[in-house]
């Protein structure tokens, strides 16, 4: 756990050695791409359920769900990555993750097209995240894992779901 | 005064170092004393001149060599000086200061007549003291016993009067002997009792405790007086005594509720055990007292009992008595009877036991009389015993539970309730269920409800502790502001959610401060001129009403000053000059940030921070605060709070496909407007005309950008909501009924969303959003239209 927390503490991806990022990743599919989440951040995977829309939140916030009595926000990762919006399918599910925000843990869900498997990624299989200039934000990518024929984008979930954005929105309204 | 004090200080210093052979210094001292004497006569002091004259005479005597014991004389002089010092420095009444008494040794042999007279008086007093000390002592012991009995039945008139008589006599005796501090203490107790007898002041255990403390202080003083003589003995306990007198005076004059002390004890019911367990008395002393408690079978009365009980015959008894008196070996009659074989120990004991219950002296009294325990301790032990007997102190085992775990438990109970109702309502089950199944379902239902009740009560605590803090606050503030205020409270056993109780303290402090500082008139005269009682009153109440808790702070002061508030508000630009405000709207102004009508800023209030915080805090607890005020009659602040933070009474409405919950507390009514009730203003806003009032109407679908919801202009269902006297209408598509829902926060990530107060788990297990009425009204009535907000949102979107 300590390792992964260190990871998410805001170092630029070049600064920390890629070998540190080796470990178990939960992979999921979004459109044509495969992404990986550090397994230690994942709390559980649940099927799609009724999501209550919350007015005046950014588009990628799908709403909130009731997770056994706890209300947690749910993010639509497609929308967050500016992909085209698709209808949910029977394979769509919510990955519940523990995100470090400022100084405490926040539980939230991310909606993905399909969860595939847990993959062990070794240090030598990880390459630094590519940079595509200012148009494409890649700071939430820890690195690219090459496992067999697959290329998995390893996500820094703390950065993907940085809540500063939502908070700042609220202040403006 | 200052100058005199300075000279006294240097004089006192000089006295310490002075040699009785140092004539120049003595002459100097003499002239100083003469000056001081002149000053004290000019000031019209009563007792100082006497002491100073004697002092001056003594110094003269030392100079002339007429004094037998110069050092004793010097002692007298320095005591006189320090007494005068005390008088000036501490500003105490002369009566309370002990001027030294002239003893034979210190007096001049060829001295002034008056000093001899003093001497004689002192001697007489010494003689009187020897007789008086035991007398007063027994009076005080009786008073102790009476007070302990009084504690058991606080309004027993006979007991009150008996206590009063005892202390009254003690006052007189002590006064005669010039034992000032005893006299003052006894007097203070007497006036308190007088009020209890005459004016119907209801005594509390706290009062009794205080009097017991006073009596024990008197006893100590008496002890010292007997040991050391009046002059010194009184000094030992002086400070303690004057503090007690002060407290007694407070208790007599003002309201004062201080619960008597009880002792923490495990489980005993017998007084003896309680005394031992709490370390008040040791087992041996209790045993001894218990032995005394048995009616001693050596008195003839007891023997009669034995005869009546059929244990003995008369002849046997007379024989036994004669044997006892002849043998003179100190055997008590029961021993003699046993030795003579006339009765067995068991027979005697059982015969005595029956009569004992009717006529034995209470153990507590014996302990007090024997001095085995202090009266106040016995009283406290008895109180504990009574509580145990009444079952008030049920020895509950408390387990400290982590708050998060508790919350989680409550969450899960809420979930269970939902899951259970979904199962029980499921059509598949209801249609096909066998009677046995239905029975089981009903049972499950019942258990779930009970579990829910326990779950909600887990977090409830009484507001007592908060209220008691307020009582202290009022007392302190009143003293600071030099106002006389009587504080009353009721309903302090009302229970509230723990978080609410924790958070309600701050707002209450502000409101109470406000009442003391701005509400209550600054002088008694002002009140009397207004035809009110000189002593102001502040009352704190808590009670249940319609599913919420009300906490009221009421004062009978000036009331709020409408003109001043309006003037201030105009000055600050909060309202424009043309605005006409209703009373309620005016009062609400004081909750605006930075608003204060206090002309002077005190450390109490008037900095203009506070009332806005009050409103914020109360709103964060989903409560509301209202003010009623009448010029010259006083003001009442009413805080309405939800019973528990975990559950909300809500009206569920549908907008398009979304459901929202409006807290019932804020709903005025819902109506279906007729055509003509709705007016458009400037082609944009919509107003609803209702009972001569115009209310702005907003569509929730527009405020929240819900597609497919009704628009404001073609609304057919409007819910009118209110906050702080402002009302708006919300256009909704449908009312889905009322529901009690378990409240959840939306968490850190969604904090401060406009119009949303939180989330609730609906009966189908999904999340419903709870509307924040105050913020909706602000949203609707502020200049920012929803389109603007929309624009901002676009603008702020990252990517």
PDB file of C-alpha atoms in Angstrom, chain B residues 320-556:
ATOM      1  CA  UNK B 320     -31.907  -9.283  87.107  1.00  0.00           C
ATOM      2  CA  UNK B 321     -31.868  -5.544  87.703  1.00  0.00           C
ATOM      3  CA  UNK B 322     -31.027  -5.996  91.353  1.00  0.00           C
ATOM      4  CA  UNK B 323     -28.272  -8.477  90.492  1.00  0.00           C
ATOM      5  CA  UNK B 324     -26.879  -5.956  88.026  1.00  0.00           C
ATOM      6  CA  UNK B 325     -26.866  -3.112  90.523  1.00  0.00           C
ATOM      7  CA  UNK B 326     -25.315  -5.224  93.270  1.00  0.00           C
ATOM      8  CA  UNK B 327     -22.568  -6.819  91.249  1.00  0.00           C
ATOM      9  CA  UNK B 328     -21.343  -3.483  89.928  1.00  0.00           C
ATOM     10  CA  UNK B 329     -19.113  -5.101  87.400  1.00  0.00           C
ATOM     11  CA  UNK B 330     -20.425  -2.999  84.567  1.00  0.00           C
ATOM     12  CA  UNK B 331     -22.291  -5.855  82.967  1.00  0.00           C
ATOM     13  CA  UNK B 332     -25.177  -4.579  80.961  1.00  0.00           C
ATOM     14  CA  UNK B 333     -28.594  -5.953  81.691  1.00  0.00           C
ATOM     15  CA  UNK B 334     -28.667  -8.237  78.684  1.00  0.00           C
ATOM     16  CA  UNK B 335     -25.425  -9.879  79.752  1.00  0.00           C
ATOM     17  CA  UNK B 336     -26.807 -10.310  83.251  1.00  0.00           C
ATOM     18  CA  UNK B 337     -29.973 -11.864  81.875  1.00  0.00           C
ATOM     19  CA  UNK B 338     -27.976 -14.325  79.820  1.00  0.00           C
ATOM     20  CA  UNK B 339     -25.637 -15.097  82.690  1.00  0.00           C
ATOM     21  CA  UNK B 340     -28.608 -15.813  84.910  1.00  0.00           C
ATOM     22  CA  UNK B 341     -29.997 -18.105  82.227  1.00  0.00           C
ATOM     23  CA  UNK B 342     -33.189 -16.131  81.990  1.00  0.00           C
ATOM     24  CA  UNK B 343     -32.967 -15.469  78.292  1.00  0.00           C
ATOM     25  CA  UNK B 344     -30.834 -16.344  75.324  1.00  0.00           C
ATOM     26  CA  UNK B 345     -28.959 -13.801  73.225  1.00  0.00           C
ATOM     27  CA  UNK B 346     -31.121 -14.676  70.202  1.00  0.00           C
ATOM     28  CA  UNK B 347     -34.333 -14.107  72.070  1.00  0.00           C
ATOM     29  CA  UNK B 348     -33.190 -10.729  73.321  1.00  0.00           C
ATOM     30  CA  UNK B 349     -31.939  -9.669  69.928  1.00  0.00           C
ATOM     31  CA  UNK B 350     -35.031 -10.694  68.064  1.00  0.00           C
ATOM     32  CA  UNK B 351     -37.276  -9.009  70.609  1.00  0.00           C
ATOM     33  CA  UNK B 352     -35.208  -5.862  70.330  1.00  0.00           C
ATOM     34  CA  UNK B 353     -35.095  -5.938  66.577  1.00  0.00           C
ATOM     35  CA  UNK B 354     -38.833  -5.618  66.341  1.00  0.00           C
ATOM     36  CA  UNK B 355     -38.832  -2.510  68.420  1.00  0.00           C
ATOM     37  CA  UNK B 356     -35.676  -1.087  66.940  1.00  0.00           C
ATOM     38  CA  UNK B 357     -37.198  -0.408  63.596  1.00  0.00           C
ATOM     39  CA  UNK B 358     -39.744   1.755  65.252  1.00  0.00           C
ATOM     40  CA  UNK B 359     -37.514   3.796  67.461  1.00  0.00           C
ATOM     41  CA  UNK B 360     -33.879   3.686  66.620  1.00  0.00           C
ATOM     42  CA  UNK B 361     -31.804   6.687  65.863  1.00  0.00           C
ATOM     43  CA  UNK B 362     -30.742   6.809  62.246  1.00  0.00           C
ATOM     44  CA  UNK B 363     -27.187   5.688  61.641  1.00  0.00           C
ATOM     45  CA  UNK B 364     -26.312   8.909  59.880  1.00  0.00           C
ATOM     46  CA  UNK B 365     -27.294  10.931  62.904  1.00  0.00           C
ATOM     47  CA  UNK B 366     -25.203   8.804  65.210  1.00  0.00           C
ATOM     48  CA  UNK B 367     -22.224   9.174  62.901  1.00  0.00           C
ATOM     49  CA  UNK B 368     -22.642  12.941  62.916  1.00  0.00           C
ATOM     50  CA  UNK B 369     -23.125  13.188  66.644  1.00  0.00           C
ATOM     51  CA  UNK B 370     -20.107  11.046  67.335  1.00  0.00           C
ATOM     52  CA  UNK B 371     -18.121  13.038  64.856  1.00  0.00           C
ATOM     53  CA  UNK B 372     -17.342   9.874  62.939  1.00  0.00           C
ATOM     54  CA  UNK B 373     -18.238  11.531  59.653  1.00  0.00           C
ATOM     55  CA  UNK B 374     -18.827  15.036  58.431  1.00  0.00           C
ATOM     56  CA  UNK B 375     -22.456  15.977  58.022  1.00  0.00           C
ATOM     57  CA  UNK B 376     -22.131  16.987  54.397  1.00  0.00           C
ATOM     58  CA  UNK B 377     -20.599  13.621  53.577  1.00  0.00           C
ATOM     59  CA  UNK B 378     -23.393  11.829  55.341  1.00  0.00           C
ATOM     60  CA  UNK B 379     -25.908  13.915  53.444  1.00  0.00           C
ATOM     61  CA  UNK B 380     -24.245  13.050  50.159  1.00  0.00           C
ATOM     62  CA  UNK B 381     -24.158   9.377  51.087  1.00  0.00           C
ATOM     63  CA  UNK B 382     -27.825   9.445  52.006  1.00  0.00           C
ATOM     64  CA  UNK B 383     -28.622  11.093  48.710  1.00  0.00           C
ATOM     65  CA  UNK B 384     -26.799   8.360  46.902  1.00  0.00           C
ATOM     66  CA  UNK B 385     -28.680   5.799  48.938  1.00  0.00           C
ATOM     67  CA  UNK B 386     -32.002   7.390  48.040  1.00  0.00           C
ATOM     68  CA  UNK B 387     -31.091   7.468  44.393  1.00  0.00           C
ATOM     69  CA  UNK B 388     -30.118   3.839  44.461  1.00  0.00           C
ATOM     70  CA  UNK B 389     -33.374   2.987  46.151  1.00  0.00           C
ATOM     71  CA  UNK B 390     -35.325   4.930  43.598  1.00  0.00           C
ATOM     72  CA  UNK B 391     -33.325   3.245  40.939  1.00  0.00           C
ATOM     73  CA  UNK B 392     -32.181   6.556  39.501  1.00  0.00           C
ATOM     74  CA  UNK B 393     -28.601   5.516  39.662  1.00  0.00           C
ATOM     75  CA  UNK B 394     -29.000   2.369  37.752  1.00  0.00           C
ATOM     76  CA  UNK B 395     -25.571   1.027  37.529  1.00  0.00           C
ATOM     77  CA  UNK B 396     -25.472   0.894  33.781  1.00  0.00           C
ATOM     78  CA  UNK B 397     -22.500  -0.469  32.121  1.00  0.00           C
ATOM     79  CA  UNK B 398     -21.324   1.878  29.462  1.00  0.00           C
ATOM     80  CA  UNK B 399     -19.245   0.770  26.573  1.00  0.00           C
ATOM     81  CA  UNK B 400     -17.380   3.341  24.585  1.00  0.00           C
ATOM     82  CA  UNK B 401     -17.934   2.756  20.916  1.00  0.00           C
ATOM     83  CA  UNK B 402     -16.037   4.336  18.112  1.00  0.00           C
ATOM     84  CA  UNK B 403     -18.310   6.931  16.510  1.00  0.00           C
ATOM     85  CA  UNK B 404     -17.524   5.794  12.990  1.00  0.00           C
ATOM     86  CA  UNK B 405     -18.536   2.261  13.802  1.00  0.00           C
ATOM     87  CA  UNK B 406     -21.734   3.523  15.313  1.00  0.00           C
ATOM     88  CA  UNK B 407     -22.488   5.533  12.193  1.00  0.00           C
ATOM     89  CA  UNK B 408     -21.790   2.500  10.078  1.00  0.00           C
ATOM     90  CA  UNK B 409     -24.146   0.441  12.233  1.00  0.00           C
ATOM     91  CA  UNK B 410     -26.856   3.038  11.860  1.00  0.00           C
ATOM     92  CA  UNK B 411     -26.242   3.150   8.115  1.00  0.00           C
ATOM     93  CA  UNK B 412     -26.610  -0.584   7.900  1.00  0.00           C
ATOM     94  CA  UNK B 413     -29.763  -0.567   9.976  1.00  0.00           C
ATOM     95  CA  UNK B 414     -31.160   1.956   7.533  1.00  0.00           C
ATOM     96  CA  UNK B 415     -30.183  -0.318   4.688  1.00  0.00           C
ATOM     97  CA  UNK B 416     -31.718  -3.293   6.419  1.00  0.00           C
ATOM     98  CA  UNK B 417     -34.986  -1.418   6.815  1.00  0.00           C
ATOM     99  CA  UNK B 418     -35.003  -0.628   3.121  1.00  0.00           C
ATOM    100  CA  UNK B 419     -34.056  -4.125   2.067  1.00  0.00           C
ATOM    101  CA  UNK B 420     -36.663  -5.578   4.379  1.00  0.00           C
ATOM    102  CA  UNK B 421     -39.431  -3.358   3.069  1.00  0.00           C
ATOM    103  CA  UNK B 422     -38.475  -4.186  -0.495  1.00  0.00           C
ATOM    104  CA  UNK B 423     -38.616  -7.883   0.234  1.00  0.00           C
ATOM    105  CA  UNK B 424     -41.876  -7.626   2.135  1.00  0.00           C
ATOM    106  CA  UNK B 425     -43.539  -5.497  -0.508  1.00  0.00           C
ATOM    107  CA  UNK B 426     -42.356  -7.615  -3.396  1.00  0.00           C
ATOM    108  CA  UNK B 427     -45.445  -8.653  -5.363  1.00  0.00           C
ATOM    109  CA  UNK B 428     -44.032 -12.129  -6.022  1.00  0.00           C
ATOM    110  CA  UNK B 429     -43.942 -12.814  -2.311  1.00  0.00           C
ATOM    111  CA  UNK B 430     -47.259 -11.225  -1.451  1.00  0.00           C
ATOM    112  CA  UNK B 431     -49.165 -13.106  -4.154  1.00  0.00           C
ATOM    113  CA  UNK B 432     -47.841 -16.537  -3.534  1.00  0.00           C
ATOM    114  CA  UNK B 433     -47.222 -16.415   0.171  1.00  0.00           C
ATOM    115  CA  UNK B 434     -48.651 -19.011   2.463  1.00  0.00           C
ATOM    116  CA  UNK B 435     -50.127 -17.781   5.770  1.00  0.00           C
ATOM    117  CA  UNK B 436     -47.119 -19.129   7.639  1.00  0.00           C
ATOM    118  CA  UNK B 437     -44.834 -17.119   5.402  1.00  0.00           C
ATOM    119  CA  UNK B 438     -46.874 -13.958   5.981  1.00  0.00           C
ATOM    120  CA  UNK B 439     -46.523 -14.485   9.713  1.00  0.00           C
ATOM    121  CA  UNK B 440     -42.783 -14.762   9.413  1.00  0.00           C
ATOM    122  CA  UNK B 441     -42.660 -11.663   7.264  1.00  0.00           C
ATOM    123  CA  UNK B 442     -44.637  -9.724   9.842  1.00  0.00           C
ATOM    124  CA  UNK B 443     -42.268 -10.860  12.512  1.00  0.00           C
ATOM    125  CA  UNK B 444     -39.308  -9.777  10.464  1.00  0.00           C
ATOM    126  CA  UNK B 445     -41.019  -6.465   9.950  1.00  0.00           C
ATOM    127  CA  UNK B 446     -41.512  -5.960  13.667  1.00  0.00           C
ATOM    128  CA  UNK B 447     -37.937  -6.812  14.541  1.00  0.00           C
ATOM    129  CA  UNK B 448     -36.675  -4.475  11.851  1.00  0.00           C
ATOM    130  CA  UNK B 449     -38.752  -1.583  13.186  1.00  0.00           C
ATOM    131  CA  UNK B 450     -37.456  -2.158  16.690  1.00  0.00           C
ATOM    132  CA  UNK B 451     -33.933  -2.300  15.434  1.00  0.00           C
ATOM    133  CA  UNK B 452     -34.509   0.972  13.644  1.00  0.00           C
ATOM    134  CA  UNK B 453     -35.776   2.604  16.825  1.00  0.00           C
ATOM    135  CA  UNK B 454     -32.777   1.460  18.791  1.00  0.00           C
ATOM    136  CA  UNK B 455     -30.518   2.583  16.003  1.00  0.00           C
ATOM    137  CA  UNK B 456     -31.847   6.107  16.072  1.00  0.00           C
ATOM    138  CA  UNK B 457     -31.804   6.319  19.861  1.00  0.00           C
ATOM    139  CA  UNK B 458     -28.171   5.229  20.063  1.00  0.00           C
ATOM    140  CA  UNK B 459     -26.901   8.680  19.326  1.00  0.00           C
ATOM    141  CA  UNK B 460     -29.325  10.604  21.481  1.00  0.00           C
ATOM    142  CA  UNK B 461     -28.029  12.555  24.478  1.00  0.00           C
ATOM    143  CA  UNK B 462     -29.824  15.061  26.725  1.00  0.00           C
ATOM    144  CA  UNK B 463     -29.101  18.769  26.281  1.00  0.00           C
ATOM    145  CA  UNK B 464     -28.536  19.123  30.005  1.00  0.00           C
ATOM    146  CA  UNK B 465     -24.803  19.698  29.893  1.00  0.00           C
ATOM    147  CA  UNK B 466     -25.138  22.429  27.295  1.00  0.00           C
ATOM    148  CA  UNK B 467     -27.880  24.103  29.299  1.00  0.00           C
ATOM    149  CA  UNK B 468     -25.800  24.048  32.445  1.00  0.00           C
ATOM    150  CA  UNK B 469     -22.992  25.773  30.619  1.00  0.00           C
ATOM    151  CA  UNK B 470     -25.441  28.483  29.649  1.00  0.00           C
ATOM    152  CA  UNK B 471     -26.468  28.907  33.284  1.00  0.00           C
ATOM    153  CA  UNK B 472     -22.865  29.553  34.218  1.00  0.00           C
ATOM    154  CA  UNK B 473     -22.427  31.849  31.259  1.00  0.00           C
ATOM    155  CA  UNK B 474     -25.381  33.987  32.273  1.00  0.00           C
ATOM    156  CA  UNK B 475     -24.080  34.226  35.802  1.00  0.00           C
ATOM    157  CA  UNK B 476     -20.615  35.305  34.663  1.00  0.00           C
ATOM    158  CA  UNK B 477     -21.843  37.743  32.047  1.00  0.00           C
ATOM    159  CA  UNK B 478     -24.355  39.274  34.418  1.00  0.00           C
ATOM    160  CA  UNK B 479     -21.631  39.861  36.936  1.00  0.00           C
ATOM    161  CA  UNK B 480     -19.382  41.420  34.304  1.00  0.00           C
ATOM    162  CA  UNK B 481     -22.095  43.686  33.027  1.00  0.00           C
ATOM    163  CA  UNK B 482     -23.279  44.416  36.563  1.00  0.00           C
ATOM    164  CA  UNK B 483     -26.820  43.329  35.854  1.00  0.00           C
ATOM    165  CA  UNK B 484     -29.102  41.296  38.041  1.00  0.00           C
ATOM    166  CA  UNK B 485     -30.394  38.384  36.062  1.00  0.00           C
ATOM    167  CA  UNK B 486     -32.386  35.393  37.098  1.00  0.00           C
ATOM    168  CA  UNK B 487     -31.777  32.392  34.881  1.00  0.00           C
ATOM    169  CA  UNK B 488     -34.304  29.642  34.473  1.00  0.00           C
ATOM    170  CA  UNK B 489     -34.268  26.563  32.345  1.00  0.00           C
ATOM    171  CA  UNK B 490     -36.688  23.818  31.543  1.00  0.00           C
ATOM    172  CA  UNK B 491     -36.671  20.697  29.466  1.00  0.00           C
ATOM    173  CA  UNK B 492     -32.981  20.057  29.906  1.00  0.00           C
ATOM    174  CA  UNK B 493     -33.628  16.340  29.750  1.00  0.00           C
ATOM    175  CA  UNK B 494     -34.778  16.659  26.149  1.00  0.00           C
ATOM    176  CA  UNK B 495     -32.671  14.404  23.996  1.00  0.00           C
ATOM    177  CA  UNK B 496     -31.009  15.368  20.761  1.00  0.00           C
ATOM    178  CA  UNK B 497     -28.643  13.750  18.362  1.00  0.00           C
ATOM    179  CA  UNK B 498     -25.151  13.914  19.798  1.00  0.00           C
ATOM    180  CA  UNK B 499     -23.743  15.856  16.884  1.00  0.00           C
ATOM    181  CA  UNK B 500     -26.514  18.412  17.240  1.00  0.00           C
ATOM    182  CA  UNK B 501     -25.863  18.822  20.937  1.00  0.00           C
ATOM    183  CA  UNK B 502     -22.167  19.279  20.251  1.00  0.00           C
ATOM    184  CA  UNK B 503     -22.790  21.904  17.629  1.00  0.00           C
ATOM    185  CA  UNK B 504     -25.623  23.797  19.259  1.00  0.00           C
ATOM    186  CA  UNK B 505     -23.416  25.135  22.040  1.00  0.00           C
ATOM    187  CA  UNK B 506     -21.781  27.911  20.027  1.00  0.00           C
ATOM    188  CA  UNK B 507     -24.936  29.424  18.585  1.00  0.00           C
ATOM    189  CA  UNK B 508     -26.581  29.271  21.994  1.00  0.00           C
ATOM    190  CA  UNK B 509     -23.659  31.071  23.581  1.00  0.00           C
ATOM    191  CA  UNK B 510     -24.029  33.875  21.064  1.00  0.00           C
ATOM    192  CA  UNK B 511     -27.754  34.158  21.553  1.00  0.00           C
ATOM    193  CA  UNK B 512     -27.461  34.118  25.332  1.00  0.00           C
ATOM    194  CA  UNK B 513     -24.699  36.704  25.210  1.00  0.00           C
ATOM    195  CA  UNK B 514     -26.836  38.840  23.017  1.00  0.00           C
ATOM    196  CA  UNK B 515     -29.708  38.589  25.454  1.00  0.00           C
ATOM    197  CA  UNK B 516     -27.527  39.577  28.408  1.00  0.00           C
ATOM    198  CA  UNK B 517     -25.698  42.315  26.582  1.00  0.00           C
ATOM    199  CA  UNK B 518     -28.286  43.906  24.323  1.00  0.00           C
ATOM    200  CA  UNK B 519     -31.547  42.468  25.544  1.00  0.00           C
ATOM    201  CA  UNK B 520     -31.463  43.218  29.243  1.00  0.00           C
ATOM    202  CA  UNK B 521     -31.569  46.896  30.232  1.00  0.00           C
ATOM    203  CA  UNK B 522     -28.330  48.290  31.532  1.00  0.00           C
ATOM    204  CA  UNK B 523     -29.679  49.380  34.888  1.00  0.00           C
ATOM    205  CA  UNK B 524     -32.264  48.355  37.440  1.00  0.00           C
ATOM    206  CA  UNK B 525     -33.698  51.861  37.412  1.00  0.00           C
ATOM    207  CA  UNK B 526     -34.464  51.577  33.735  1.00  0.00           C
ATOM    208  CA  UNK B 527     -36.369  48.367  34.342  1.00  0.00           C
ATOM    209  CA  UNK B 528     -38.282  49.675  37.300  1.00  0.00           C
ATOM    210  CA  UNK B 529     -39.172  52.805  35.340  1.00  0.00           C
ATOM    211  CA  UNK B 530     -40.586  50.567  32.626  1.00  0.00           C
ATOM    212  CA  UNK B 531     -42.716  48.885  35.259  1.00  0.00           C
ATOM    213  CA  UNK B 532     -40.758  45.649  35.274  1.00  0.00           C
ATOM    214  CA  UNK B 533     -39.270  43.600  38.040  1.00  0.00           C
ATOM    215  CA  UNK B 534     -35.837  44.897  38.993  1.00  0.00           C
ATOM    216  CA  UNK B 535     -34.292  41.488  38.467  1.00  0.00           C
ATOM    217  CA  UNK B 536     -34.227  40.567  34.799  1.00  0.00           C
ATOM    218  CA  UNK B 537     -35.028  37.095  33.652  1.00  0.00           C
ATOM    219  CA  UNK B 538     -33.554  34.910  30.958  1.00  0.00           C
ATOM    220  CA  UNK B 539     -35.201  31.618  30.289  1.00  0.00           C
ATOM    221  CA  UNK B 540     -33.867  28.682  28.325  1.00  0.00           C
ATOM    222  CA  UNK B 541     -36.348  26.050  27.214  1.00  0.00           C
ATOM    223  CA  UNK B 542     -36.213  22.900  25.190  1.00  0.00           C
ATOM    224  CA  UNK B 543     -39.237  20.925  24.061  1.00  0.00           C
ATOM    225  CA  UNK B 544     -40.541  18.662  21.336  1.00  0.00           C
ATOM    226  CA  UNK B 545     -42.993  20.063  18.898  1.00  0.00           C
ATOM    227  CA  UNK B 546     -44.228  18.491  15.726  1.00  0.00           C
ATOM    228  CA  UNK B 547     -41.345  16.174  15.070  1.00  0.00           C
ATOM    229  CA  UNK B 548     -38.643  18.687  15.756  1.00  0.00           C
ATOM    230  CA  UNK B 549     -36.949  20.041  18.845  1.00  0.00           C
ATOM    231  CA  UNK B 550     -37.381  23.643  19.816  1.00  0.00           C
ATOM    232  CA  UNK B 551     -34.846  25.465  21.927  1.00  0.00           C
ATOM    233  CA  UNK B 552     -35.888  28.900  23.089  1.00  0.00           C
ATOM    234  CA  UNK B 553     -33.922  31.677  24.678  1.00  0.00           C
ATOM    235  CA  UNK B 554     -36.274  34.250  26.112  1.00  0.00           C
ATOM    236  CA  UNK B 555     -35.366  37.470  27.847  1.00  0.00           C
ATOM    237  CA  UNK B 556     -37.624  40.127  29.330  1.00  0.00           C
TER     238      UNK B 556
END
